[in-house]
Coordinates of C-alpha atoms and ligand atoms in Angstrom, one line a residue:
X1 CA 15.3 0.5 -20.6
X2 CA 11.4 -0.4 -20.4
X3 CA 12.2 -3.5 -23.4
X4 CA 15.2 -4.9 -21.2
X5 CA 13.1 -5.2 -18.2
X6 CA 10.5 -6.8 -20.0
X7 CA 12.4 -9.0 -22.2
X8 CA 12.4 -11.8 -18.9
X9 CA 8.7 -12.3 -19.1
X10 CA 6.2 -13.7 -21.4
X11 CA 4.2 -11.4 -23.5
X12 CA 1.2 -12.2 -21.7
X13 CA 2.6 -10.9 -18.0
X14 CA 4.4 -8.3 -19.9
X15 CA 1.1 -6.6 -20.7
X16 CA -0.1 -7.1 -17.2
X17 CA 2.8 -5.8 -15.4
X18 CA 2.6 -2.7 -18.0
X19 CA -1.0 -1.9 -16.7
X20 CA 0.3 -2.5 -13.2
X21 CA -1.0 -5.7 -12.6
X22 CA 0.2 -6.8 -9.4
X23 CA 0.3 -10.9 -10.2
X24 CA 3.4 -13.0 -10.0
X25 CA 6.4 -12.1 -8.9
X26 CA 7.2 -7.9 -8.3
X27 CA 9.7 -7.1 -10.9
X28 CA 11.2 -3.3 -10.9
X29 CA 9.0 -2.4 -14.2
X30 CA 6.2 -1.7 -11.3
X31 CA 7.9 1.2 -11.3
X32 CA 7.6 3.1 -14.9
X33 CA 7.5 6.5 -16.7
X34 CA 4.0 7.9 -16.4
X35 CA 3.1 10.7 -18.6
X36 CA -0.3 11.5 -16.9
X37 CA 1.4 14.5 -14.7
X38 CA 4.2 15.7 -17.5
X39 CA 8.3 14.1 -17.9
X40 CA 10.2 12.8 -14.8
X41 CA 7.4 11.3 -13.0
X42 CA 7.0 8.1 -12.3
X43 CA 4.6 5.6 -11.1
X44 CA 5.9 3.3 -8.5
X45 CA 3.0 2.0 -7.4
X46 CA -1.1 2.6 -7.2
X47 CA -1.0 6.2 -5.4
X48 CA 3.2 6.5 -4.9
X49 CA 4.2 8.7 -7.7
X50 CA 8.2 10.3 -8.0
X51 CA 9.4 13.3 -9.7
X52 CA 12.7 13.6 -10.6
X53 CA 13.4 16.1 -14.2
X54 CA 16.3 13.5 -14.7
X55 CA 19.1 11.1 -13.1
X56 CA 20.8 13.8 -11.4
X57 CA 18.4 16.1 -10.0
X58 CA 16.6 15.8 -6.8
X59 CA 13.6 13.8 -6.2
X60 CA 10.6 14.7 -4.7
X61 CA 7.8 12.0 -4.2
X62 CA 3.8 12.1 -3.3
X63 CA 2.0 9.1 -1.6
X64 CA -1.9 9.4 -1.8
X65 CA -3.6 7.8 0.8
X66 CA -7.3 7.9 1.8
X67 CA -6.7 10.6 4.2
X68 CA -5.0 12.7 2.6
X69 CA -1.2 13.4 1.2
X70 CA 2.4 12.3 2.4
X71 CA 5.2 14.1 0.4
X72 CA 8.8 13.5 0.6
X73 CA 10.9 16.4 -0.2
X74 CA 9.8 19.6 -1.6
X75 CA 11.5 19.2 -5.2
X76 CA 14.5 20.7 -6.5
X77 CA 13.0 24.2 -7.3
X78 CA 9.9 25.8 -6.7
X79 CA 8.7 25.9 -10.6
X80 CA 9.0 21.7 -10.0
X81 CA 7.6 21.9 -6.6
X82 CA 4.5 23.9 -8.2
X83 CA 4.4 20.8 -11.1
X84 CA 4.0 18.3 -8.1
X85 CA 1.4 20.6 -6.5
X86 CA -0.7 19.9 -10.0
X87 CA -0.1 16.6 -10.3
X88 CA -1.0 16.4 -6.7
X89 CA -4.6 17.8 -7.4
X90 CA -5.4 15.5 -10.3
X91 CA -4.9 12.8 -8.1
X92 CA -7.1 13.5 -4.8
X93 CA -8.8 17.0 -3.6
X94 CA -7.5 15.7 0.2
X95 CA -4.5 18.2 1.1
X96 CA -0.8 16.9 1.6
X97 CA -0.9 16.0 5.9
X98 CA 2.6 15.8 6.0
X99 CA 5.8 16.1 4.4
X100 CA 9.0 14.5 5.7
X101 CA 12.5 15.5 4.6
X102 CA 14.9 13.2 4.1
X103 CA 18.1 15.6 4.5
X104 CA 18.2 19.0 5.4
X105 CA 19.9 20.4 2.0
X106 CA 18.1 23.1 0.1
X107 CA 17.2 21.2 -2.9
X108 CA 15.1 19.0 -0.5
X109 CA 13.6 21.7 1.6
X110 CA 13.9 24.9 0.5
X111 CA 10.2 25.2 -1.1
X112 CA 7.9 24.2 1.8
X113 CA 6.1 26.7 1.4
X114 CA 4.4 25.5 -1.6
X115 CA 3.3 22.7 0.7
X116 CA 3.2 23.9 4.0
X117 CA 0.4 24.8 5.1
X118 CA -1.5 22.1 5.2
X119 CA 1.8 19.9 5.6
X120 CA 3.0 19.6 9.1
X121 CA 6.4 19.2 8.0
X122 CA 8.9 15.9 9.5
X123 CA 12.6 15.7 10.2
X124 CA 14.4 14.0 12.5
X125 CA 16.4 16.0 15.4
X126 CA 18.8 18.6 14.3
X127 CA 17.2 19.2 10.9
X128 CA 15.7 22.7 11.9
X129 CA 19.6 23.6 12.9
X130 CA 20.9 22.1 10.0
X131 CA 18.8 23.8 7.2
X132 CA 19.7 27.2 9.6
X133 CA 22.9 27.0 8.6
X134 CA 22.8 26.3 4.8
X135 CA 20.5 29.3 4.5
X136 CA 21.4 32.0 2.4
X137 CA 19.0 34.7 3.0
X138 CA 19.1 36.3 -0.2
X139 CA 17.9 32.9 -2.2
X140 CA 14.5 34.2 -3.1
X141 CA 15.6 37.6 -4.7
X142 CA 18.8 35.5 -7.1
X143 CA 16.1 32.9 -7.9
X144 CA 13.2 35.4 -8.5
X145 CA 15.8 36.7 -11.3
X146 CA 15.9 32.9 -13.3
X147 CA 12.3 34.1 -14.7
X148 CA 8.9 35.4 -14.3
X149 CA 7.1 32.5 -13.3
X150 CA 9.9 31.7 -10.5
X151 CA 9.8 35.3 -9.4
X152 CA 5.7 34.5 -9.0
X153 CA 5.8 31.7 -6.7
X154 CA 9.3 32.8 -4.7
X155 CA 8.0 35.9 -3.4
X156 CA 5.7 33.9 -1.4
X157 CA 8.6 32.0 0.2
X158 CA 9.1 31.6 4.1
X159 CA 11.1 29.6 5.7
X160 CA 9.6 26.6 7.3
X161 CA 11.8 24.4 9.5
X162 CA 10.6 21.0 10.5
X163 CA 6.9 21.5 12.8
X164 CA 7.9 17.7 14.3
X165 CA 11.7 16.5 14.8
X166 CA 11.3 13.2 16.1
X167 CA 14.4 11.1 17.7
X168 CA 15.3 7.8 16.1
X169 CA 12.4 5.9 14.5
X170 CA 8.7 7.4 14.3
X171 CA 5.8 6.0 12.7
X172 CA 3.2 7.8 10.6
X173 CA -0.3 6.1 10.5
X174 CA -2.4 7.7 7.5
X175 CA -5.5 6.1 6.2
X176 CA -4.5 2.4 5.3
X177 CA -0.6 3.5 4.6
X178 CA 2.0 3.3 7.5
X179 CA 5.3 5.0 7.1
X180 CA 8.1 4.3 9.0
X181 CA 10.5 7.0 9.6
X182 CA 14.3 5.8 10.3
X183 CA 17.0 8.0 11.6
X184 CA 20.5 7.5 9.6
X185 CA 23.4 9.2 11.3
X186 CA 26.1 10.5 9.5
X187 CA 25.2 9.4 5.8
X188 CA 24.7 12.8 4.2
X189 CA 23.7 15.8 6.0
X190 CA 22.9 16.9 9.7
X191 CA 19.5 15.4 9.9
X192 CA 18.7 12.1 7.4
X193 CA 15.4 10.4 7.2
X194 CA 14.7 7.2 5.3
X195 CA 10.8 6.7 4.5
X196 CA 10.0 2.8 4.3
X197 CA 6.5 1.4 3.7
X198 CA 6.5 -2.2 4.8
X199 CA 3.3 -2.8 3.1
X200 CA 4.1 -2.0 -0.2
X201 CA 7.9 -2.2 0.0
X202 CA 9.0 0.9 -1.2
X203 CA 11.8 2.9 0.4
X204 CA 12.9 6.1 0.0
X205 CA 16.4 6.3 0.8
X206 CA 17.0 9.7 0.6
X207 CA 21.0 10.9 -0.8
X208 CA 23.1 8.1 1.5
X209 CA 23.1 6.1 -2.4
X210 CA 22.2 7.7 -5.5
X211 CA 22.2 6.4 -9.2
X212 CA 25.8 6.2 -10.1
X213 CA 26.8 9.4 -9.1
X214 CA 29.8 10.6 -6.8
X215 CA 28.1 12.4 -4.4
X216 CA 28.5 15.8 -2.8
X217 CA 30.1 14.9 0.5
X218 CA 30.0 16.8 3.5
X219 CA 33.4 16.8 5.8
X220 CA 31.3 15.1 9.1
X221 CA 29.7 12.3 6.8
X222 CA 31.7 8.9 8.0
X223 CA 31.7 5.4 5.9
X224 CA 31.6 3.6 8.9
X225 CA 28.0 5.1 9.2
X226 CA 26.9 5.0 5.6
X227 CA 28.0 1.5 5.5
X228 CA 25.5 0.9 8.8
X229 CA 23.1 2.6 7.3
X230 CA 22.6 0.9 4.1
X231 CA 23.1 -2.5 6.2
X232 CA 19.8 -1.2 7.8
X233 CA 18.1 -0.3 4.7
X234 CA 19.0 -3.6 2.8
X235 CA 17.7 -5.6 5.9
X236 CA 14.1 -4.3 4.9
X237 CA 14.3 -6.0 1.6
X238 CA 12.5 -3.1 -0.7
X239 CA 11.3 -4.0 -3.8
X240 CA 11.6 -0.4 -4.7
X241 CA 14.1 2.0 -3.7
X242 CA 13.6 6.0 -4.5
X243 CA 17.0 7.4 -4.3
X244 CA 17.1 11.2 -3.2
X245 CA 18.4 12.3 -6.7
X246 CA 17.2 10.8 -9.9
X247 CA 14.2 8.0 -10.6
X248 CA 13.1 4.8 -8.5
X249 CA 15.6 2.0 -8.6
X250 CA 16.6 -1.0 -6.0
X251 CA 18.7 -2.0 -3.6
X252 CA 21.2 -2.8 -6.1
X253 CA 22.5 0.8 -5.2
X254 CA 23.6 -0.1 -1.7
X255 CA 25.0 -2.3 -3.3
X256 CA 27.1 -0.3 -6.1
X257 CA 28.0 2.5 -3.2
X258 CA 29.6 -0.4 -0.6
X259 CA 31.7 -1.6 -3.5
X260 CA 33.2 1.9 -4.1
X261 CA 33.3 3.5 -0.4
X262 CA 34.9 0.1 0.5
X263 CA 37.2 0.0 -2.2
X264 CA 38.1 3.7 -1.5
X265 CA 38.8 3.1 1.9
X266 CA 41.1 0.4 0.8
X267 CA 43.0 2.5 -1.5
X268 CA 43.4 5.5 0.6
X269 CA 43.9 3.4 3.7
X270 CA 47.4 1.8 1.6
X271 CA 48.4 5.0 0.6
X272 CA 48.3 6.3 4.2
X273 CA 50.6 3.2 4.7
X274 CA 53.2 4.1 2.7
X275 CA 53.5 7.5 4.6
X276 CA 51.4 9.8 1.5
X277 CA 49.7 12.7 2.7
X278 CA 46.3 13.4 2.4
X279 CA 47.2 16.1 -0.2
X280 CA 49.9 13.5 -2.2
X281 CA 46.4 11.3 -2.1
X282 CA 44.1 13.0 -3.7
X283 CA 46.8 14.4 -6.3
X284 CA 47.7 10.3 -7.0
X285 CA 44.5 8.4 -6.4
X286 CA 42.0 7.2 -8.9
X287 CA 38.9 5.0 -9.6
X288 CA 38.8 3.9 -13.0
X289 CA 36.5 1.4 -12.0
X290 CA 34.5 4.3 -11.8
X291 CA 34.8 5.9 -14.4
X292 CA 31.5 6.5 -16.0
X293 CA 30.1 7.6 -12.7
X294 CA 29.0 11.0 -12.9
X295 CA 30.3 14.1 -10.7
X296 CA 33.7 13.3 -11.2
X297 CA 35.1 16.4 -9.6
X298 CA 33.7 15.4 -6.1
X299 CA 36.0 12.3 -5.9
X300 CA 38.6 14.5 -3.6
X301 CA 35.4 15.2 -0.8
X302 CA 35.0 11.8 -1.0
X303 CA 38.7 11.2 -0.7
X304 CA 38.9 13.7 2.4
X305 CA 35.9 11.6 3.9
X306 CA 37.7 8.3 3.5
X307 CA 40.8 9.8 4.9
X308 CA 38.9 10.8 8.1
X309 CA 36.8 7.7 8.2
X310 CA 40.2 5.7 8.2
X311 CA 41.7 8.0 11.0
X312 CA 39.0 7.9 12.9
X313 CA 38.4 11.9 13.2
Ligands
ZN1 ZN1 22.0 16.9 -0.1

């Protein structure tokens, strides 16, 4: 992967833009593998570093400024959100100021409270309600079973709901960094934040577009709205692009997900024509085209989305 990005430039910018030189044009190898916290992170750019184990699993992401931390997302578990903690420390003694969430889900928020406090703790409206409802009060005891070093940091756990839900757009000023915060409605769960920072033209675009994946769709999520939403997030022209699940990539996603949703649509849409049910739909319909994308065996929520995307529900 790191050879075919490379294998456009001369050897000579190929070393710089391996030590992060930021000369010539910004290619996506700013963002690469860094062992200096363990696997799965990566360096995006001077003081942006993402953590994702692999493709698949949820990403959780530190930006240092001069003031002090902004995290996005707790991390998929709390054994990961302790690794981020560490890497966190090697980096600056200033504390993480704030963490925003980009969705409500558990695998995004669940472990606050390895963060918070100090983090004051970001979401747009409706986030507090929405992570109220996917709780599941006995999480800590079934996850202080997977082992001993879970069971440690879990039975510290409380649950944290956003301190700040702002409405819309809200800006964070830390040090010399400026985040953006932009309100997505619709594209994944009951409260969706998308990070961008126009300076150094990384976004993180939480789960409306992930790496090749069929994602886990929720019944109120409408295309309409994803469509809109990465529309919004193309229009800021990233150079990187931190999907909610799996390592930094670019807005070649938004791309990849319009094909399919719109192709989907199209499909389901032509079926509805000819008078099939939604149930005759999903039993008939496929995506070959898509074939190699993983989770598979979420194409019927994303049928049952398209279906009531198409009706209008
Ligand atoms: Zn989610």
């Amino acid at each position: 992967m790191r050879f075919k990005l490379f294998t456009a430039c001369t050897a000579l910018s190929c070393v710089l833009f391996a030590v992060g030189c930021s000369t010539g044009k910004p290619t996506a190898s700013a963002s690469l593998p860094t062992q200096d916290f363990g696997p799965g992170f990566h360096k995006v750019k001077d003081g942006i570093y993402t953590f994702a184990p692999d493709q698949t699993t949820t990403t959780c992401s530190m930006v240092v400024t001069n003031e002090g931390v902004v995290m996005i997302d707790s991390c998929n578990n709390s054994v990961d959100s302790k690794k981020m903690l560490a890497a966190v420390k090697k980096v600056t003694d200033k504390p993480v100021r704030f963490l925003v969430d980009t969705e409500v889900h558990n695998d995004h928020t669940w472990n606050h409270f390895v963060f918070s406090p100090p983090a004051v703790v970001v979401n747009a409206q409706g986030a507090a309600e929405g992570m109220k409802k996917g709780l599941d009060p006995k999480r800590a005891e079934t996850l202080a079973k997977q082992s001993p070093e879970t069971a440690e940091i879990v039975k510290n756990y409380k649950f944290i709901p956003p301190h700040i839900e702002y409405n819309n757009r809200m800006t964070i000023q830390l040090g010399e960094r400026t985040f953006e915060l932009i309100y997505l409605k619709n594209v994944h769960s009951e409260a969706d934040t998308v990070i961008w920072l126009p300076k150094e033209r990384v976004l993180f675009a939480g789960s409306a577009a992930n790496v090749r994946t069929m994602i886990n769709l929720r019944p109120h999520v409408r295309f309409p709205d994803v469509l809109a939403g990465y529309k919004v997030m193309r229009a800021l022209n990233p150079e990187i692009v931190v999907p909610g699940h799996g390592q930094p990539t670019t807005a070649k996603i938004f791309d990849e997900y319009e094909g399919f949703y719109t192709l989907l649509m199209k499909r389901v849409g032509e079926m509805a024509a000819q008078g099939k049910s939604l149930e005759q739909i999903k039993k008939e319909l496929k995506m070959p085209e898509y074939a190699d994308w993983a989770g598979q065996d979420r194409l019927g929520a994303n049928i049952d989305v398209a279906y009531s995307s198409l009706k209008g529900k």
